[in-house]
CSV table of C-alpha atoms in Angstrom, one decimal:
chain,number,residue,atom,x,y,z
A,1,MET,CA,12.9,39.1,87.9
A,2,THR,CA,15.5,36.5,88.7
A,3,ILE,CA,15.4,37.4,92.4
A,4,ILE,CA,11.6,37.1,92.4
A,5,ARG,CA,11.8,33.6,90.9
A,6,HIS,CA,14.4,32.5,93.4
A,7,LEU,CA,12.3,33.8,96.3
A,8,LEU,CA,9.2,32.0,94.9
A,9,ALA,CA,11.1,28.8,94.6
A,10,ARG,CA,12.3,29.0,98.2
A,11,LEU,CA,8.7,29.7,99.4
A,12,LEU,CA,7.4,26.7,97.5
A,13,ARG,CA,10.1,24.4,99.0
A,14,ARG,CA,9.5,25.7,102.6
A,15,PRO,CA,8.6,22.9,105.0
A,16,ARG,CA,5.0,22.5,106.4
A,17,GLY,CA,4.3,22.3,110.0
A,18,ASP,CA,4.9,18.5,110.0
A,19,GLY,CA,8.3,19.0,108.5
A,20,ALA,CA,7.3,17.7,105.0
A,21,ALA,CA,8.2,19.8,102.0
A,22,MET,CA,5.3,21.3,100.0
A,23,GLU,CA,4.8,19.5,96.6
A,24,THR,CA,4.4,21.6,93.6
A,25,GLU,CA,3.7,20.9,89.9
A,26,PRO,CA,6.7,21.6,87.6
A,27,VAL,CA,6.2,24.8,85.7
A,28,GLU,CA,8.0,25.7,82.5
A,29,ILE,CA,8.9,29.4,82.4
A,30,GLN,CA,9.5,31.1,79.1
A,31,PRO,CA,12.4,33.5,79.7
A,32,VAL,CA,11.6,35.9,76.9
A,33,GLU,CA,8.3,36.9,78.5
A,34,ILE,CA,10.0,39.5,80.6
A,35,GLU,CA,10.7,41.6,77.5
A,36,PRO,CA,8.3,44.4,76.7
A,37,VAL,CA,5.8,43.8,73.9
A,38,GLU,CA,6.7,44.4,70.2
A,39,ILE,CA,4.4,43.9,67.3
A,40,GLU,CA,6.5,42.0,64.7
A,41,SER,CA,4.0,41.9,61.8
A,42,VAL,CA,0.4,42.5,60.8
A,43,GLU,CA,-1.0,40.6,57.8
A,44,VAL,CA,-4.3,40.5,55.9
A,45,ASP,CA,-5.6,37.6,53.8
A,46,PRO,CA,-6.9,38.0,51.1
A,47,ASP,CA,-5.7,41.4,49.9
A,48,PRO,CA,-7.6,42.8,48.1
A,49,VAL,CA,-10.8,41.4,49.6
A,50,PRO,CA,-13.2,40.6,46.7
A,51,ILE,CA,-16.8,41.6,47.3
A,52,GLY,CA,-20.0,41.5,45.2
A,53,GLY,CA,-20.3,37.8,44.8
A,54,GLU,CA,-23.2,35.7,46.2
A,55,ASP,CA,-21.4,34.8,49.4
A,56,GLN,CA,-19.7,36.7,52.1
A,57,VAL,CA,-15.9,36.8,52.1
A,58,ALA,CA,-14.1,36.0,55.4
A,59,ALA,CA,-10.8,38.0,55.8
A,60,THR,CA,-8.2,36.9,58.3
A,61,PHE,CA,-6.1,39.4,60.2
A,62,GLU,CA,-2.9,37.9,61.7
A,63,VAL,CA,-0.7,39.6,64.2
A,64,VAL,CA,2.7,38.3,65.5
A,65,THR,CA,3.9,39.7,68.8
A,66,SER,CA,7.0,39.2,71.0
A,67,GLY,CA,7.4,39.8,74.7
A,68,ALA,CA,4.8,39.5,77.5
A,69,CYS,CA,1.6,40.0,75.6
A,70,ALA,CA,-1.6,39.5,77.5
A,71,GLU,CA,-4.0,40.4,74.7
A,72,VAL,CA,-4.2,42.0,71.2
A,73,LYS,CA,-6.9,44.5,70.4
A,74,GLY,CA,-7.9,45.8,67.0
A,75,ASP,CA,-10.3,47.8,64.9
A,76,LEU,CA,-11.3,47.7,61.3
A,77,VAL,CA,-11.5,51.3,59.9
A,78,ALA,CA,-13.7,51.7,56.7
A,79,PRO,CA,-12.9,54.3,54.1
A,80,ASP,CA,-15.6,56.6,55.7
A,81,GLY,CA,-13.9,56.4,59.1
A,82,SER,CA,-16.4,54.0,60.7
A,83,ARG,CA,-14.9,51.4,63.0
A,84,THR,CA,-15.6,47.8,63.8
A,85,ARG,CA,-14.0,46.0,66.7
A,86,LEU,CA,-12.0,42.8,66.0
A,87,GLY,CA,-11.7,39.9,68.5
A,88,PHE,CA,-8.2,38.5,68.4
A,89,GLU,CA,-7.4,35.1,69.9
A,90,ARG,CA,-3.9,33.6,70.5
A,91,GLU,CA,-3.5,30.6,68.1
A,92,GLU,CA,0.2,29.7,68.3
A,93,ARG,CA,3.1,30.3,70.6
A,94,THR,CA,6.9,29.7,70.5
A,95,PRO,CA,9.5,30.5,73.1
A,96,PHE,CA,10.0,33.9,71.3
A,97,GLU,CA,6.7,34.9,69.6
A,98,GLU,CA,2.9,34.5,69.6
A,99,ARG,CA,0.5,34.5,66.7
A,100,TRP,CA,-3.0,36.1,67.1
A,101,ARG,CA,-5.8,35.9,64.6
A,102,ALA,CA,-9.2,37.6,64.1
A,103,ARG,CA,-11.7,37.2,61.3
A,104,HIS,CA,-14.3,39.5,59.7
A,105,ALA,CA,-16.9,38.7,57.0
A,106,PHE,CA,-17.3,41.2,54.2
A,107,GLY,CA,-20.7,41.2,52.6
A,108,ARG,CA,-21.5,42.0,49.0
A,109,ASP,CA,-22.6,45.5,50.1
A,110,ALA,CA,-19.3,46.3,51.9
A,111,VAL,CA,-17.8,49.6,51.0
A,112,ALA,CA,-15.1,49.3,48.3
A,113,GLY,CA,-11.8,51.3,48.8
A,114,THR,CA,-8.8,51.4,51.1
A,115,TRP,CA,-9.5,50.0,54.6
A,116,ARG,CA,-7.2,49.9,57.6
A,117,VAL,CA,-6.7,47.5,60.4
A,118,VAL,CA,-5.3,49.1,63.6
A,119,VAL,CA,-3.9,46.8,66.3
A,120,GLY,CA,-2.6,47.4,69.7
A,121,ALA,CA,-0.6,45.3,72.2
A,122,GLY,CA,1.2,46.3,75.4
A,123,GLY,CA,1.0,50.0,74.6
A,124,VAL,CA,2.4,49.5,71.1
A,125,THR,CA,0.2,50.1,68.0
A,126,GLU,CA,0.6,49.2,64.3
A,127,GLU,CA,-1.5,49.8,61.2
A,128,ARG,CA,-1.9,47.9,58.0
A,129,ARG,CA,-3.8,49.2,54.9
A,130,PHE,CA,-5.6,46.8,52.5
A,131,GLU,CA,-8.1,47.1,49.7
A,132,VAL,CA,-11.7,46.0,49.3
A,133,GLN,CA,-12.7,45.7,45.7
A,134,ALA,CA,-15.5,44.4,43.4
A,135,GLU,CA,-14.9,40.8,42.5
A,136,GLU,CA,-15.3,41.3,38.8
A,137,ARG,CA,-12.3,43.7,38.7
A,138,LEU,CA,-9.9,41.2,40.2
A,139,ARG,CA,-7.8,38.4,38.7
A,140,ARG,CA,-6.5,35.7,40.9
A,141,SER,CA,-2.8,35.2,41.1
A,142,ARG,CA,-0.7,32.3,42.5
A,143,ILE,CA,2.9,31.1,42.9
A,144,GLU,CA,3.5,27.6,41.6
A,145,GLY,CA,6.5,25.2,41.9
A,146,PHE,CA,8.4,27.2,44.6
A,147,ALA,CA,11.5,25.2,45.5
A,148,LEU,CA,15.0,25.6,46.9
A,149,SER,CA,18.3,23.8,46.6
A,150,PRO,CA,20.5,22.3,47.9
A,151,ASP,CA,19.0,20.9,51.1
A,152,PRO,CA,20.6,20.6,53.5
A,153,VAL,CA,23.1,23.3,52.9
A,154,ASP,CA,26.3,24.5,54.7
A,155,GLU,CA,26.2,27.8,56.5
A,156,GLY,CA,27.7,30.5,54.3
A,157,SER,CA,27.0,28.6,51.0
A,158,GLU,CA,24.5,29.7,48.3
A,159,LEU,CA,20.9,28.8,48.5
A,160,THR,CA,19.0,28.9,45.2
A,161,PHE,CA,15.2,29.5,44.8
A,162,SER,CA,12.9,29.1,41.8
A,163,GLY,CA,9.2,29.3,41.0
A,164,ARG,CA,6.6,30.7,38.7
A,165,LEU,CA,4.1,33.6,39.2
A,166,GLU,CA,0.8,33.0,37.4
A,167,ALA,CA,-2.5,34.8,36.9
A,168,ALA,CA,-5.9,33.3,36.0
A,169,THR,CA,-6.8,33.6,32.3
A,170,GLY,CA,-10.1,31.7,32.7
A,171,LYS,CA,-12.0,29.6,35.2
A,172,GLN,CA,-9.4,26.8,34.9
A,173,ASP,CA,-6.6,28.4,32.9
A,174,TRP,CA,-3.4,30.1,34.2
A,175,GLY,CA,-0.7,32.1,32.4
A,176,GLY,CA,2.7,33.4,33.5
A,177,LEU,CA,3.0,37.0,34.8
A,178,PRO,CA,6.2,38.6,33.4
A,179,GLY,CA,8.0,41.7,34.9
A,180,ARG,CA,6.5,41.5,38.4
A,181,ALA,CA,8.4,41.8,41.7
A,182,VAL,CA,8.4,38.7,43.9
A,183,ALA,CA,9.7,38.9,47.5
A,184,LEU,CA,11.5,36.1,49.3
A,185,LEU,CA,10.4,35.8,52.9
A,186,PHE,CA,12.2,33.9,55.7
A,187,ARG,CA,11.2,32.9,59.2
A,188,ALA,CA,13.8,31.1,61.4
A,189,ASP,CA,13.0,28.0,63.4
A,190,GLY,CA,11.2,29.0,66.6
A,191,LEU,CA,9.9,32.3,65.1
A,192,LEU,CA,6.4,33.0,63.6
A,193,SER,CA,7.1,36.4,61.9
A,194,ARG,CA,8.6,36.6,58.4
A,195,THR,CA,11.3,38.9,57.2
A,196,GLU,CA,11.9,39.9,53.6
A,197,VAL,CA,15.4,38.9,52.5
A,198,ALA,CA,15.4,39.6,48.7
A,199,ARG,CA,13.3,40.6,45.7
A,200,VAL,CA,13.4,39.3,42.2
A,201,VAL,CA,11.6,40.2,39.0
A,202,THR,CA,9.8,37.5,37.0
A,203,GLY,CA,10.9,36.7,33.4
A,204,ARG,CA,8.8,36.5,30.3
A,205,SER,CA,7.2,33.2,31.3
A,206,GLY,CA,6.6,34.3,34.9
A,207,ARG,CA,9.5,32.3,36.2
A,208,PHE,CA,11.9,33.7,38.8
A,209,ASP,CA,15.2,32.5,40.2
A,210,ALA,CA,17.2,34.0,43.1
A,211,THR,CA,20.3,33.2,45.2
A,212,VAL,CA,20.9,34.1,48.8
A,213,THR,CA,23.5,33.1,51.4
A,214,ALA,CA,22.4,30.4,53.9
A,215,THR,CA,22.6,31.6,57.5
A,216,GLU,CA,20.3,29.4,59.6
A,217,SER,CA,17.6,26.8,59.4
A,218,GLY,CA,14.0,27.9,58.8
A,219,PHE,CA,11.1,28.3,56.4
A,220,TRP,CA,11.1,30.2,53.1
A,221,SER,CA,8.2,31.4,51.0
A,222,ALA,CA,7.7,33.7,48.0
A,223,GLU,CA,5.1,36.5,47.9
A,224,PHE,CA,3.6,38.6,45.2
A,225,ARG,CA,2.1,41.8,46.6
A,226,GLY,CA,0.7,43.4,43.5
A,227,ASP,CA,2.2,45.9,41.1
A,228,ALA,CA,1.4,49.5,40.2
A,229,GLU,CA,1.2,48.4,36.6
A,230,ASP,CA,-1.8,46.2,37.5
A,231,ASP,CA,-3.7,49.1,39.3
A,232,GLY,CA,-4.9,46.7,42.0
A,233,ARG,CA,-6.6,44.3,39.5
A,234,LEU,CA,-4.5,41.3,40.7
A,235,THR,CA,-4.8,39.5,44.1
A,236,ALA,CA,-1.7,39.0,46.2
A,237,ALA,CA,-0.3,35.5,46.4
A,238,ARG,CA,2.1,33.6,48.6
A,239,SER,CA,3.6,30.2,48.1
A,240,ALA,CA,3.6,27.3,50.5
A,241,GLU,CA,6.5,27.4,52.9
A,242,VAL,CA,9.6,25.3,52.2
A,243,ARG,CA,12.0,24.4,55.0
A,244,SER,CA,15.8,24.7,54.6
A,245,ALA,CA,18.2,22.9,56.9
A,246,VAL,CA,21.5,24.7,57.4
A,247,ASN,CA,24.5,22.8,58.7
A,248,SER,CA,26.6,25.0,60.9
A,249,ALA,CA,29.2,24.8,63.7
A,250,GLY,CA,28.5,26.1,67.1
A,251,ALA,CA,25.2,26.5,69.1
A,252,GLN,CA,22.6,28.9,67.8
A,253,THR,CA,22.0,32.2,69.6
A,254,ARG,CA,19.1,34.6,69.5
A,255,ILE,CA,18.4,38.1,70.8
A,256,ALA,CA,15.1,39.2,72.2
A,257,TYR,CA,15.1,43.1,71.9
A,258,SER,CA,12.8,46.0,72.3
A,259,ALA,CA,13.3,49.8,72.1
A,260,SER,CA,11.2,52.7,73.4
A,261,PRO,CA,9.7,55.3,73.1
A,262,LYS,CA,9.0,54.7,69.4
A,263,SER,CA,8.6,58.4,68.6
A,264,GLY,CA,9.5,61.8,70.0
A,265,LYS,CA,11.8,64.7,69.7
A,266,ARG,CA,15.2,64.5,68.0
A,267,ASN,CA,18.1,63.8,70.4
A,268,ARG,CA,15.8,62.4,73.1
A,269,LYS,CA,17.1,59.3,74.8
A,270,ALA,CA,15.7,55.8,74.0
A,271,THR,CA,15.9,52.7,76.1
A,272,HIS,CA,17.1,49.5,74.5
A,273,ILE,CA,16.7,46.3,76.5
A,274,GLY,CA,16.8,42.7,75.7
A,275,THR,CA,18.2,39.2,76.4
A,276,LEU,CA,20.8,37.1,74.7
A,277,PHE,CA,20.0,33.4,74.5
A,278,VAL,CA,21.8,30.3,73.4
A,279,ARG,CA,20.2,27.0,72.3
A,280,VAL,CA,21.3,24.0,74.4
A,281,GLN,CA,20.4,20.4,74.0
A,282,PRO,CA,21.3,18.3,77.1
A,283,ALA,CA,21.7,14.5,76.5
A,284,GLY,CA,18.4,12.7,76.5
A,285,GLN,CA,16.4,16.0,76.9
A,286,PRO,CA,14.6,18.3,74.5
A,287,PRO,CA,16.5,21.4,73.4
A,288,ARG,CA,15.9,24.7,75.3
A,289,TRP,CA,16.9,28.3,75.2
A,290,ASP,CA,19.1,29.5,78.1
A,291,PRO,CA,20.3,33.0,78.9
A,292,LEU,CA,23.9,33.6,77.8
A,293,PRO,CA,25.7,35.7,80.4
A,294,GLN,CA,28.9,37.8,80.3
A,295,GLN,CA,28.9,38.4,76.5
A,296,ARG,CA,29.4,41.7,74.7
A,297,VAL,CA,26.6,43.0,72.5
A,298,ARG,CA,26.6,46.1,70.3
A,299,LEU,CA,23.9,48.5,69.4
A,300,TRP,CA,23.8,49.6,65.7
A,301,PHE,CA,22.0,52.5,64.2
A,302,ASP,CA,21.1,53.0,60.5
A,303,PRO,CA,19.8,56.5,59.7
A,304,SER,CA,16.7,56.4,57.5
A,305,GLY,CA,17.5,56.0,53.9
A,306,THR,CA,21.3,56.0,54.2
A,307,GLY,CA,22.3,52.4,54.7
A,308,ALA,CA,25.4,53.7,56.6
A,309,ASP,CA,24.9,51.8,59.9
A,310,ALA,CA,27.4,52.4,62.8
A,311,VAL,CA,27.9,51.2,66.4
A,312,ARG,CA,26.2,53.6,68.9
A,313,GLY,CA,26.9,51.7,72.1
A,314,SER,CA,27.7,48.3,73.7
A,315,ALA,CA,26.9,46.4,76.9
A,316,THR,CA,27.8,43.1,78.6
A,317,THR,CA,25.0,40.7,79.4
A,318,GLY,CA,24.3,40.0,83.0
A,319,SER,CA,24.0,36.7,84.8
A,320,ASP,CA,20.4,36.5,83.4
A,321,GLY,CA,21.6,37.2,79.8
A,322,ARG,CA,20.0,40.7,79.9
A,323,PHE,CA,21.3,44.0,78.7
A,324,ARG,CA,20.2,47.6,78.8
A,325,LEU,CA,21.4,50.7,77.0
A,326,ARG,CA,20.2,54.3,76.7
A,327,GLU,CA,21.2,56.3,73.7
A,328,LYS,CA,20.2,59.5,72.0
A,329,VAL,CA,18.0,59.3,68.9
A,330,PRO,CA,19.6,61.7,66.4
A,331,SER,CA,17.1,61.1,63.6
A,332,THR,CA,14.6,58.6,62.3
A,333,GLY,CA,16.2,55.3,61.6
A,334,ASP,CA,16.6,51.6,62.4
A,335,TRP,CA,18.2,50.1,65.5
A,336,GLN,CA,19.6,46.6,65.9
A,337,VAL,CA,21.5,44.7,68.5
A,338,ARG,CA,24.3,42.3,67.3
A,339,PHE,CA,26.3,39.6,69.1
A,340,ASP,CA,29.6,38.8,67.4
A,341,SER,CA,30.8,35.5,68.8
A,342,GLN,CA,34.5,35.3,69.7
A,343,ALA,CA,34.2,31.5,69.7
A,344,PRO,CA,32.1,30.5,66.6
A,345,ALA,CA,32.9,26.8,67.1
A,346,GLN,CA,31.1,26.9,70.4
A,347,ARG,CA,28.3,29.4,69.7
A,348,ARG,CA,27.3,31.4,66.6
A,349,SER,CA,26.8,35.2,66.1
A,350,CYS,CA,23.3,36.6,65.7
A,351,LYS,CA,21.4,39.8,65.1
A,352,SER,CA,18.2,41.0,66.8
A,353,PRO,CA,15.1,42.1,65.0
A,354,VAL,CA,15.2,45.7,63.7
A,355,ARG,CA,13.4,48.4,65.6
A,356,ARG,CA,12.4,51.7,64.0
A,357,LEU,CA,12.4,54.9,66.1
A,358,THR,CA,11.2,58.2,64.7
A,359,ALA,CA,12.4,61.6,65.5
A,360,THR,CA,10.6,65.0,64.9
């Protein structure tokens, strides 16, 4: 890819017959587009979808991808197996990820039950289940007063969160929901997908408090996904995002990473490829992400359900920041690439997203 770019640049600078150089418009190339496609997340809002009222209910299906994604395709699958095509459009893009959205209107006569949204991008597929239920069975829930402190915070210090989970008790009245699990979600600056960092259970008044270790700047939110105790009678809820600024030494690094094939026989070999980047900010210019060459990265494997992760291989990034490893897949589990900086005052350590590979 680097050689092709260099050849293209030389062709564009080649003199014309009159000896003048060809003029071209400057083009910003996003380096992470060379990575294969990964589907980072699939979300449905609202969930459950309430039906039976006077109006149709529009549900939004949000997909976040990474890599060189040309399009996202998707189908809605009803409980009886019938399918409806969804039209996804790209709505947001960062140097590392893209957000795609599609919408579908559920009428009052829609079939209640468990639905599925099946999405595909670049040969990768993911599925998300969600519920469609009669409106009169559902109670609305919400998360109020979500906040964090301190802000800003030093890297490695404690970051404390608080908020209150509530459910509607009337048209205008709300009461606290005790004993329910609330997830803390985080998305780093420059990313669109969220990662669950911790879970906490609400107290008798519905309030919750949690403490995590601050690692990097980004956006936090709290999410209630329903509880078996409620038997699907409560809607899911997510708070507004709150940004946390983390003070740290050294430049930020990030790993774009993909692994394939996703499934197959035990002890087959999987290919792990990616790029290590470092965030640089030249004087008087906006910050950018540059490939970080000649750095050691390690491939970690965590067998499913054990939590006993171990190093399974290592590689040195090339002049374009890229790395490639091929390792056997001994069992179903999670894989991750980690960069442990030897000069934290210059650049920080980082971890890639987790990729799950299954073995049969």
